[in-house]
Amino acid sequence: MELKQLHSNEKDFFIAFAESRIGGRGENQDSYLSKSTERGFVVTVCDGMGGGPGGKTASTIAVNEIIAGIDEANKDEESANVIIKAIRRANMAIIEAGNENPQLKGMGSTATVLLLTEESAYVAHVGDSRIYQLRGRKKVFRTFDHSMVFDLVRQKVITEEQARLSAQSNVITRALGVKPDVEVDIQEVPYLKGDRFLLCSDGIHGTMPEEELIRLATEKGKALGPITDNIATIVDELGRREGGGHDNLTLALIETRINSKLKPKMSKQTKLMLMLLGALAAISIVFNVVQCASKPDTEELTQQVEQLQKEVTAKTDSIKSLTDTIAKKEKDLKAIQAKVNIVKQAVK
């Protein structure tokens, strides 16, 4: 399946592309579908599993039922509940189809769903297909696989990279079509202008370290369509180099053009930094208060200065008067000295 632009309205608050390829398999059991509904823009990527036609049938039922479930829901119902019900509707539809057709018995599918509105984004998943939220060159959110190896990651027994390379990486612990009651993980997340949401099957994220996938998905200087196509091409080429037979690969990439009305929460680092700045500001205020308290009152200080000025003026006047007296005494002394000299001359 070639690259497809999921939404053609260039004036809208997002742009979206998707691509799905058969990889090295005989059939592409991945499916994706999108629709602009009254509730918002919905896109879903599902990875089918099951012998014969089962996998493709399951993923096709999943994407169709999920979109229909969201599109047909009561507009007053809370969006998270609508998405969960839509995924459970798809789950039951897969089970019923398997019961009706013995050839399809045991088929199943993963599911990822993104509901994008101007208010926020809802992300939901079942299985090991993923949704990433990317900002700049970094990951700000990612779903956590429902798989055996990721249960070990959660327990900190192995790393995520070890899980990716494990021979049991395709053993999932949750899927649509397995049992009537399916547990759905769902979150409401805020977004910023330029954020990208990547939905992908494990045929994409299982082929390379996560850092490399994020680098490819956040590449700057390229339009979103070529970036989507480039990721699929690189994954396909990696599979061929390793001998072919590689998994189906499907991704949808959506970029936002506005900030959501729901504001992002501060990170722990930002909160800690603000707390430290607040503490420093409080210490500075206390220091200034103490310093001011240790100084005389401004009025009192002014009075002290005025008093000193008066004392200086009085001392200056006193010194001047004393200088004048000395000068007069010196003049009288010279006059007396002159008389003395006259008397001495007369005696001679």
mmCIF file of C-alpha atoms in Angstrom:
data_model
loop_
_atom_site.group_PDB
_atom_site.id
_atom_site.type_symbol
_atom_site.label_atom_id
_atom_site.label_comp_id
_atom_site.label_asym_id
_atom_site.label_seq_id
_atom_site.Cartn_x
_atom_site.Cartn_y
_atom_site.Cartn_z
ATOM 1 C CA MET A 1 0.000 0.000 0.000
ATOM 2 C CA GLU A 2 1.484 3.330 -1.045
ATOM 3 C CA LEU A 3 1.905 6.463 1.023
ATOM 4 C CA LYS A 4 -1.442 8.105 1.725
ATOM 5 C CA GLN A 5 -2.295 11.534 3.064
ATOM 6 C CA LEU A 6 -4.977 10.928 5.665
ATOM 7 C CA HIS A 7 -6.285 14.479 5.762
ATOM 8 C CA SER A 8 -6.216 16.930 2.860
ATOM 9 C CA ASN A 9 -7.506 20.100 4.517
ATOM 10 C CA GLU A 10 -4.366 22.231 4.662
ATOM 11 C CA LYS A 11 -6.150 24.812 6.848
ATOM 12 C CA ASP A 12 -6.862 22.325 9.648
ATOM 13 C CA PHE A 13 -4.941 22.084 12.918
ATOM 14 C CA PHE A 14 -2.969 18.989 11.889
ATOM 15 C CA ILE A 15 -1.543 17.099 8.932
ATOM 16 C CA ALA A 16 -1.401 13.294 8.684
ATOM 17 C CA PHE A 17 0.118 10.575 6.478
ATOM 18 C CA ALA A 18 0.162 6.782 6.631
ATOM 19 C CA GLU A 19 1.818 3.891 4.824
ATOM 20 C CA SER A 20 1.552 0.114 5.034
ATOM 21 C CA ARG A 21 3.769 -2.461 3.293
ATOM 22 C CA ILE A 22 3.728 -6.232 3.063
ATOM 23 C CA GLY A 23 7.392 -6.576 4.046
ATOM 24 C CA GLY A 24 8.712 -10.062 3.405
ATOM 25 C CA ARG A 25 5.451 -11.894 4.096
ATOM 26 C CA GLY A 26 2.916 -13.442 1.746
ATOM 27 C CA GLU A 27 0.098 -11.225 2.992
ATOM 28 C CA ASN A 28 -0.165 -7.862 4.686
ATOM 29 C CA GLN A 29 -2.112 -8.503 7.905
ATOM 30 C CA ASP A 30 -1.751 -4.896 9.096
ATOM 31 C CA SER A 31 -4.577 -2.415 8.586
ATOM 32 C CA TYR A 32 -5.084 1.282 9.189
ATOM 33 C CA LEU A 33 -8.010 3.660 8.819
ATOM 34 C CA SER A 34 -8.830 7.286 9.641
ATOM 35 C CA LYS A 35 -11.810 9.602 9.642
ATOM 36 C CA SER A 36 -12.725 13.149 10.616
ATOM 37 C CA THR A 37 -15.692 12.837 12.967
ATOM 38 C CA GLU A 38 -17.739 15.363 14.917
ATOM 39 C CA ARG A 39 -15.735 14.304 17.968
ATOM 40 C CA GLY A 40 -12.369 14.852 16.270
ATOM 41 C CA PHE A 41 -9.887 13.223 13.901
ATOM 42 C CA VAL A 42 -9.489 9.480 14.504
ATOM 43 C CA VAL A 43 -6.720 7.254 13.185
ATOM 44 C CA THR A 44 -6.152 3.604 14.071
ATOM 45 C CA VAL A 45 -3.392 1.110 13.221
ATOM 46 C CA CYS A 46 -3.990 -2.591 13.900
ATOM 47 C CA ASP A 47 -1.735 -5.639 13.437
ATOM 48 C CA GLY A 48 -3.637 -8.858 12.758
ATOM 49 C CA MET A 49 -2.641 -12.390 13.717
ATOM 50 C CA GLY A 50 -3.964 -15.816 12.886
ATOM 51 C CA GLY A 51 -3.492 -18.537 10.296
ATOM 52 C CA GLY A 52 -4.772 -18.319 6.733
ATOM 53 C CA PRO A 53 -6.978 -15.270 6.185
ATOM 54 C CA GLY A 54 -7.492 -14.750 9.911
ATOM 55 C CA GLY A 55 -4.925 -12.022 10.580
ATOM 56 C CA LYS A 56 -5.990 -9.717 7.781
ATOM 57 C CA THR A 57 -9.658 -10.279 8.552
ATOM 58 C CA ALA A 58 -9.133 -9.474 12.230
ATOM 59 C CA SER A 59 -7.230 -6.237 11.633
ATOM 60 C CA THR A 60 -9.739 -5.133 8.994
ATOM 61 C CA ILE A 61 -12.664 -5.757 11.345
ATOM 62 C CA ALA A 62 -10.776 -3.915 14.089
ATOM 63 C CA VAL A 63 -10.117 -0.679 12.184
ATOM 64 C CA ASN A 64 -13.631 -0.554 10.731
ATOM 65 C CA GLU A 65 -15.402 -1.217 14.035
ATOM 66 C CA ILE A 66 -13.202 1.202 15.989
ATOM 67 C CA ILE A 67 -13.858 4.072 13.569
ATOM 68 C CA ALA A 68 -17.587 3.279 13.411
ATOM 69 C CA GLY A 69 -17.836 2.986 17.188
ATOM 70 C CA ILE A 70 -16.331 6.430 17.710
ATOM 71 C CA ASP A 71 -18.223 8.046 14.830
ATOM 72 C CA GLU A 72 -21.602 6.701 15.927
ATOM 73 C CA ALA A 73 -21.240 7.343 19.667
ATOM 74 C CA ASN A 74 -23.444 9.697 21.632
ATOM 75 C CA LYS A 75 -21.860 13.138 21.286
ATOM 76 C CA ASP A 76 -22.427 13.896 24.975
ATOM 77 C CA GLU A 77 -20.478 10.844 26.163
ATOM 78 C CA GLU A 78 -16.977 11.289 27.527
ATOM 79 C CA SER A 79 -14.367 10.642 24.813
ATOM 80 C CA ALA A 80 -12.272 8.162 26.806
ATOM 81 C CA ASN A 81 -15.322 5.962 27.386
ATOM 82 C CA VAL A 82 -16.280 6.216 23.719
ATOM 83 C CA ILE A 83 -12.847 4.982 22.605
ATOM 84 C CA ILE A 84 -12.820 2.109 25.105
ATOM 85 C CA LYS A 85 -16.307 1.024 23.989
ATOM 86 C CA ALA A 86 -15.278 1.238 20.323
ATOM 87 C CA ILE A 87 -12.256 -1.012 20.920
ATOM 88 C CA ARG A 88 -14.399 -3.477 22.891
ATOM 89 C CA ARG A 89 -16.928 -3.402 20.066
ATOM 90 C CA ALA A 90 -14.132 -4.384 17.670
ATOM 91 C CA ASN A 91 -13.063 -7.126 20.071
ATOM 92 C CA MET A 92 -16.523 -8.681 20.133
ATOM 93 C CA ALA A 93 -16.896 -8.360 16.358
ATOM 94 C CA ILE A 94 -13.668 -10.343 15.851
ATOM 95 C CA ILE A 95 -14.797 -13.045 18.299
ATOM 96 C CA GLU A 96 -18.216 -13.305 16.624
ATOM 97 C CA ALA A 97 -16.649 -13.549 13.153
ATOM 98 C CA GLY A 98 -14.403 -16.338 14.399
ATOM 99 C CA ASN A 99 -17.353 -18.215 15.881
ATOM 100 C CA GLU A 100 -19.258 -17.938 12.613
ATOM 101 C CA ASN A 101 -16.381 -19.138 10.429
ATOM 102 C CA PRO A 102 -14.191 -22.052 11.641
ATOM 103 C CA GLN A 103 -11.377 -20.941 9.298
ATOM 104 C CA LEU A 104 -11.137 -17.685 11.224
ATOM 105 C CA LYS A 105 -11.259 -19.241 14.690
ATOM 106 C CA GLY A 106 -8.478 -17.926 16.924
ATOM 107 C CA MET A 107 -7.738 -14.801 14.890
ATOM 108 C CA GLY A 108 -6.882 -11.621 16.735
ATOM 109 C CA SER A 109 -5.411 -8.160 16.400
ATOM 110 C CA THR A 110 -3.545 -5.455 18.243
ATOM 111 C CA ALA A 111 -5.021 -1.948 18.252
ATOM 112 C CA THR A 112 -3.773 1.612 18.518
ATOM 113 C CA VAL A 113 -6.167 4.564 18.424
ATOM 114 C CA LEU A 114 -5.505 8.306 18.339
ATOM 115 C CA LEU A 115 -8.377 10.767 18.740
ATOM 116 C CA LEU A 116 -7.076 14.258 18.047
ATOM 117 C CA THR A 117 -9.089 17.350 18.961
ATOM 118 C CA GLU A 118 -8.242 21.003 19.497
ATOM 119 C CA GLU A 119 -8.744 20.344 23.215
ATOM 120 C CA SER A 120 -6.308 17.403 23.590
ATOM 121 C CA ALA A 121 -5.282 14.011 22.224
ATOM 122 C CA TYR A 122 -6.536 10.622 23.420
ATOM 123 C CA VAL A 123 -4.229 7.642 22.893
ATOM 124 C CA ALA A 124 -5.381 4.059 23.462
ATOM 125 C CA HIS A 125 -3.843 0.673 22.731
ATOM 126 C CA VAL A 126 -4.101 -3.082 23.160
ATOM 127 C CA GLY A 127 -1.123 -5.315 22.348
ATOM 128 C CA ASP A 128 2.355 -4.393 21.139
ATOM 129 C CA SER A 129 1.565 -1.853 18.423
ATOM 130 C CA ARG A 130 2.657 1.560 19.692
ATOM 131 C CA ILE A 131 1.840 5.240 19.837
ATOM 132 C CA TYR A 132 4.625 7.796 20.300
ATOM 133 C CA GLN A 133 4.275 11.499 21.030
ATOM 134 C CA LEU A 134 7.388 13.331 19.860
ATOM 135 C CA ARG A 135 8.453 16.926 20.508
ATOM 136 C CA GLY A 136 11.504 18.426 18.894
ATOM 137 C CA ARG A 137 13.902 15.486 18.796
ATOM 138 C CA LYS A 138 12.623 13.772 21.924
ATOM 139 C CA LYS A 139 9.924 11.375 23.107
ATOM 140 C CA VAL A 140 7.441 12.893 25.544
ATOM 141 C CA PHE A 141 5.033 9.939 25.646
ATOM 142 C CA ARG A 142 4.882 6.339 24.496
ATOM 143 C CA THR A 143 2.500 3.460 25.104
ATOM 144 C CA PHE A 144 3.881 0.432 26.953
ATOM 145 C CA ASP A 145 3.660 -2.891 25.084
ATOM 146 C CA HIS A 146 1.361 -5.617 26.333
ATOM 147 C CA SER A 147 3.902 -8.368 25.747
ATOM 148 C CA MET A 148 5.821 -10.993 27.668
ATOM 149 C CA VAL A 149 9.180 -9.283 27.233
ATOM 150 C CA PHE A 150 7.834 -5.879 28.260
ATOM 151 C CA ASP A 151 6.444 -7.395 31.434
ATOM 152 C CA LEU A 152 10.095 -8.263 32.163
ATOM 153 C CA VAL A 153 11.093 -4.683 31.303
ATOM 154 C CA ARG A 154 8.481 -3.400 33.760
ATOM 155 C CA GLN A 155 10.002 -5.682 36.416
ATOM 156 C CA LYS A 156 13.471 -4.325 35.464
ATOM 157 C CA VAL A 157 14.689 -7.831 34.625
ATOM 158 C CA ILE A 158 15.762 -6.797 31.098
ATOM 159 C CA THR A 159 16.163 -3.528 29.185
ATOM 160 C CA GLU A 160 13.882 -2.343 26.395
ATOM 161 C CA GLU A 161 16.619 -2.994 23.849
ATOM 162 C CA GLN A 162 17.049 -6.539 25.151
ATOM 163 C CA ALA A 163 13.287 -6.964 24.847
ATOM 164 C CA ARG A 164 13.369 -5.765 21.233
ATOM 165 C CA LEU A 165 16.080 -8.287 20.333
ATOM 166 C CA SER A 166 14.516 -11.183 22.246
ATOM 167 C CA ALA A 167 13.218 -14.231 20.352
ATOM 168 C CA GLN A 168 10.006 -13.902 22.436
ATOM 169 C CA SER A 169 9.437 -10.262 21.453
ATOM 170 C CA ASN A 170 6.329 -11.194 19.438
ATOM 171 C CA VAL A 171 4.573 -12.972 22.321
ATOM 172 C CA ILE A 172 1.814 -10.573 23.357
ATOM 173 C CA THR A 173 -0.229 -10.752 26.541
ATOM 174 C CA ARG A 174 -3.245 -8.741 25.409
ATOM 175 C CA ALA A 175 -5.105 -8.595 22.081
ATOM 176 C CA LEU A 176 -8.505 -8.182 20.474
ATOM 177 C CA GLY A 177 -10.351 -11.419 19.678
ATOM 178 C CA VAL A 178 -8.940 -13.482 22.561
ATOM 179 C CA LYS A 179 -11.649 -13.098 25.202
ATOM 180 C CA PRO A 180 -14.867 -11.079 25.591
ATOM 181 C CA ASP A 181 -13.496 -8.739 28.248
ATOM 182 C CA VAL A 182 -10.486 -6.825 26.941
ATOM 183 C CA GLU A 183 -8.607 -4.276 29.040
ATOM 184 C CA VAL A 184 -7.771 -1.048 27.202
ATOM 185 C CA ASP A 185 -5.011 1.357 28.212
ATOM 186 C CA ILE A 186 -5.977 4.967 27.471
ATOM 187 C CA GLN A 187 -4.543 8.396 28.302
ATOM 188 C CA GLU A 188 -5.499 11.974 27.543
ATOM 189 C CA VAL A 189 -2.421 14.035 26.688
ATOM 190 C CA PRO A 190 -1.847 17.703 25.842
ATOM 191 C CA TYR A 191 0.248 18.688 22.838
ATOM 192 C CA LEU A 192 2.168 21.655 21.479
ATOM 193 C CA LYS A 193 2.376 23.044 17.969
ATOM 194 C CA GLY A 194 4.760 20.858 15.974
ATOM 195 C CA ASP A 195 4.317 17.733 18.109
ATOM 196 C CA ARG A 196 4.163 14.488 16.153
ATOM 197 C CA PHE A 197 2.156 11.364 16.950
ATOM 198 C CA LEU A 198 3.513 8.131 15.496
ATOM 199 C CA LEU A 199 1.291 5.035 15.413
ATOM 200 C CA CYS A 200 3.083 1.878 14.257
ATOM 201 C CA SER A 201 2.995 -1.904 14.256
ATOM 202 C CA ASP A 202 5.914 -3.897 15.667
ATOM 203 C CA GLY A 203 7.088 -4.366 12.077
ATOM 204 C CA ILE A 204 8.278 -0.750 12.398
ATOM 205 C CA HIS A 205 9.439 -0.303 15.994
ATOM 206 C CA GLY A 206 10.929 -3.783 16.311
ATOM 207 C CA THR A 207 13.482 -3.299 13.545
ATOM 208 C CA MET A 208 15.766 -0.679 15.087
ATOM 209 C CA PRO A 209 16.714 0.906 18.434
ATOM 210 C CA GLU A 210 14.096 3.358 19.616
ATOM 211 C CA GLU A 211 16.518 6.295 19.432
ATOM 212 C CA GLU A 212 16.974 5.696 15.706
ATOM 213 C CA LEU A 213 13.228 5.513 15.054
ATOM 214 C CA ILE A 214 12.703 8.781 16.941
ATOM 215 C CA ARG A 215 15.510 10.401 14.949
ATOM 216 C CA LEU A 216 13.878 9.384 11.661
ATOM 217 C CA ALA A 217 10.390 10.474 12.759
ATOM 218 C CA THR A 218 11.544 13.906 13.951
ATOM 219 C CA GLU A 219 13.780 14.734 11.007
ATOM 220 C CA LYS A 220 13.760 18.442 10.225
ATOM 221 C CA GLY A 221 13.816 20.023 6.802
ATOM 222 C CA LYS A 222 11.543 17.380 5.244
ATOM 223 C CA ALA A 223 7.797 17.363 4.706
ATOM 224 C CA LEU A 224 5.752 14.901 6.751
ATOM 225 C CA GLY A 225 4.856 12.742 3.741
ATOM 226 C CA PRO A 226 8.468 12.041 2.687
ATOM 227 C CA ILE A 227 9.402 11.348 6.322
ATOM 228 C CA THR A 228 6.634 8.729 6.567
ATOM 229 C CA ASP A 229 7.690 7.122 3.298
ATOM 230 C CA ASN A 230 11.371 7.212 4.273
ATOM 231 C CA ILE A 231 10.749 5.303 7.527
ATOM 232 C CA ALA A 232 8.835 2.571 5.671
ATOM 233 C CA THR A 233 11.556 2.342 3.003
ATOM 234 C CA ILE A 234 14.382 2.073 5.555
ATOM 235 C CA VAL A 235 12.545 -0.625 7.533
ATOM 236 C CA ASP A 236 11.812 -2.551 4.333
ATOM 237 C CA GLU A 237 15.458 -2.359 3.234
ATOM 238 C CA LEU A 238 16.676 -3.510 6.663
ATOM 239 C CA GLY A 239 14.421 -6.563 6.361
ATOM 240 C CA ARG A 240 15.731 -7.424 2.907
ATOM 241 C CA ARG A 241 19.352 -7.103 4.027
ATOM 242 C CA GLU A 242 18.680 -9.576 6.800
ATOM 243 C CA GLY A 243 17.389 -12.167 4.350
ATOM 244 C CA GLY A 244 13.797 -11.120 3.787
ATOM 245 C CA GLY A 245 10.808 -12.731 5.411
ATOM 246 C CA HIS A 246 10.404 -9.637 7.571
ATOM 247 C CA ASP A 247 7.143 -8.564 9.149
ATOM 248 C CA ASN A 248 4.444 -6.351 7.655
ATOM 249 C CA LEU A 249 5.132 -2.694 8.450
ATOM 250 C CA THR A 250 2.588 0.057 9.004
ATOM 251 C CA LEU A 251 2.821 3.572 10.381
ATOM 252 C CA ALA A 252 0.761 6.738 10.602
ATOM 253 C CA LEU A 253 2.437 10.072 11.352
ATOM 254 C CA ILE A 254 0.445 13.111 12.462
ATOM 255 C CA GLU A 255 1.806 16.617 13.121
ATOM 256 C CA THR A 256 -0.104 19.278 15.048
ATOM 257 C CA ARG A 257 -0.257 22.906 13.941
ATOM 258 C CA ILE A 258 -1.601 24.445 17.148
ATOM 259 C CA ASN A 259 -1.198 24.121 20.906
ATOM 260 C CA SER A 260 -3.928 22.059 22.546
ATOM 261 C CA LYS A 261 -6.274 23.861 24.932
ATOM 262 C CA LEU A 262 -5.261 21.324 27.561
ATOM 263 C CA LYS A 263 -1.946 22.637 28.865
ATOM 264 C CA PRO A 264 1.063 20.348 29.352
ATOM 265 C CA LYS A 265 1.942 19.559 32.939
ATOM 266 C CA MET A 266 5.317 20.666 34.187
ATOM 267 C CA SER A 267 7.999 17.990 34.231
ATOM 268 C CA LYS A 268 9.563 16.933 37.540
ATOM 269 C CA GLN A 269 12.782 18.713 36.559
ATOM 270 C CA THR A 270 10.922 21.956 35.822
ATOM 271 C CA LYS A 271 9.015 21.719 39.103
ATOM 272 C CA LEU A 272 12.265 21.128 41.014
ATOM 273 C CA MET A 273 13.933 24.068 39.290
ATOM 274 C CA LEU A 274 11.011 26.375 40.110
ATOM 275 C CA MET A 275 11.072 25.184 43.731
ATOM 276 C CA LEU A 276 14.789 25.952 43.950
ATOM 277 C CA LEU A 277 14.297 29.396 42.396
ATOM 278 C CA GLY A 278 11.444 30.052 44.825
ATOM 279 C CA ALA A 279 13.612 29.026 47.755
ATOM 280 C CA LEU A 280 16.441 31.307 46.585
ATOM 281 C CA ALA A 281 14.010 34.195 46.168
ATOM 282 C CA ALA A 282 12.632 33.637 49.693
ATOM 283 C CA ILE A 283 16.141 33.562 51.166
ATOM 284 C CA SER A 284 16.999 36.796 49.320
ATOM 285 C CA ILE A 285 13.875 38.531 50.661
ATOM 286 C CA VAL A 286 14.559 37.434 54.231
ATOM 287 C CA PHE A 287 18.186 38.589 53.941
ATOM 288 C CA ASN A 288 17.130 42.035 52.700
ATOM 289 C CA VAL A 289 14.532 42.362 55.451
ATOM 290 C CA VAL A 290 17.092 41.476 58.123
ATOM 291 C CA GLN A 291 19.627 43.835 56.594
ATOM 292 C CA CYS A 292 17.120 46.670 56.545
ATOM 293 C CA ALA A 293 16.060 45.940 60.112
ATOM 294 C CA SER A 294 19.685 46.245 61.272
ATOM 295 C CA LYS A 295 19.999 49.773 59.829
ATOM 296 C CA PRO A 296 18.720 53.034 61.464
ATOM 297 C CA ASP A 297 15.439 54.446 60.360
ATOM 298 C CA THR A 298 15.814 56.859 57.388
ATOM 299 C CA GLU A 299 14.335 59.789 59.341
ATOM 300 C CA GLU A 300 16.643 59.150 62.271
ATOM 301 C CA LEU A 301 19.630 58.893 59.961
ATOM 302 C CA THR A 302 18.714 62.248 58.343
ATOM 303 C CA GLN A 303 18.515 63.912 61.760
ATOM 304 C CA GLN A 304 21.930 62.558 62.690
ATOM 305 C CA VAL A 305 23.441 63.931 59.471
ATOM 306 C CA GLU A 306 21.894 67.374 60.087
ATOM 307 C CA GLN A 307 23.255 67.428 63.638
ATOM 308 C CA LEU A 308 26.751 66.555 62.407
ATOM 309 C CA GLN A 309 26.541 69.324 59.819
ATOM 310 C CA LYS A 310 25.654 71.834 62.550
ATOM 311 C CA GLU A 311 28.551 70.685 64.686
ATOM 312 C CA VAL A 312 30.964 71.004 61.768
ATOM 313 C CA THR A 313 29.687 74.530 61.035
ATOM 314 C CA ALA A 314 30.126 75.556 64.704
ATOM 315 C CA LYS A 315 33.641 74.153 64.837
ATOM 316 C CA THR A 316 34.485 75.939 61.599
ATOM 317 C CA ASP A 317 33.227 79.254 62.987
ATOM 318 C CA SER A 318 35.171 78.705 66.216
ATOM 319 C CA ILE A 319 38.364 77.978 64.293
ATOM 320 C CA LYS A 320 37.842 81.114 62.186
ATOM 321 C CA SER A 321 37.309 83.270 65.296
ATOM 322 C CA LEU A 322 40.401 81.819 66.935
ATOM 323 C CA THR A 323 42.413 82.502 63.755
ATOM 324 C CA ASP A 324 41.279 86.139 63.773
ATOM 325 C CA THR A 325 42.281 86.515 67.460
ATOM 326 C CA ILE A 326 45.720 85.045 66.815
ATOM 327 C CA ALA A 327 46.218 87.397 63.884
ATOM 328 C CA LYS A 328 45.285 90.395 66.070
ATOM 329 C CA LYS A 329 47.565 89.253 68.888
ATOM 330 C CA GLU A 330 50.431 88.841 66.400
ATOM 331 C CA LYS A 331 49.822 92.430 65.203
ATOM 332 C CA ASP A 332 49.835 93.762 68.812
ATOM 333 C CA LEU A 333 52.966 91.788 69.512
ATOM 334 C CA LYS A 334 54.750 93.361 66.535
ATOM 335 C CA ALA A 335 53.729 96.835 67.754
ATOM 336 C CA ILE A 336 55.095 96.155 71.225
ATOM 337 C CA GLN A 337 58.280 94.758 69.708
ATOM 338 C CA ALA A 338 58.679 97.958 67.701
ATOM 339 C CA LYS A 339 58.344 100.110 70.858
ATOM 340 C CA VAL A 340 60.915 97.965 72.635
ATOM 341 C CA ASN A 341 63.369 98.491 69.786
ATOM 342 C CA ILE A 342 62.851 102.275 70.012
ATOM 343 C CA VAL A 343 63.542 102.261 73.743
ATOM 344 C CA LYS A 344 66.751 100.250 73.281
ATOM 345 C CA GLN A 345 68.014 102.733 70.710
ATOM 346 C CA ALA A 346 67.348 105.621 73.116
ATOM 347 C CA VAL A 347 69.300 103.947 75.929
ATOM 348 C CA LYS A 348 72.362 103.557 73.732
#
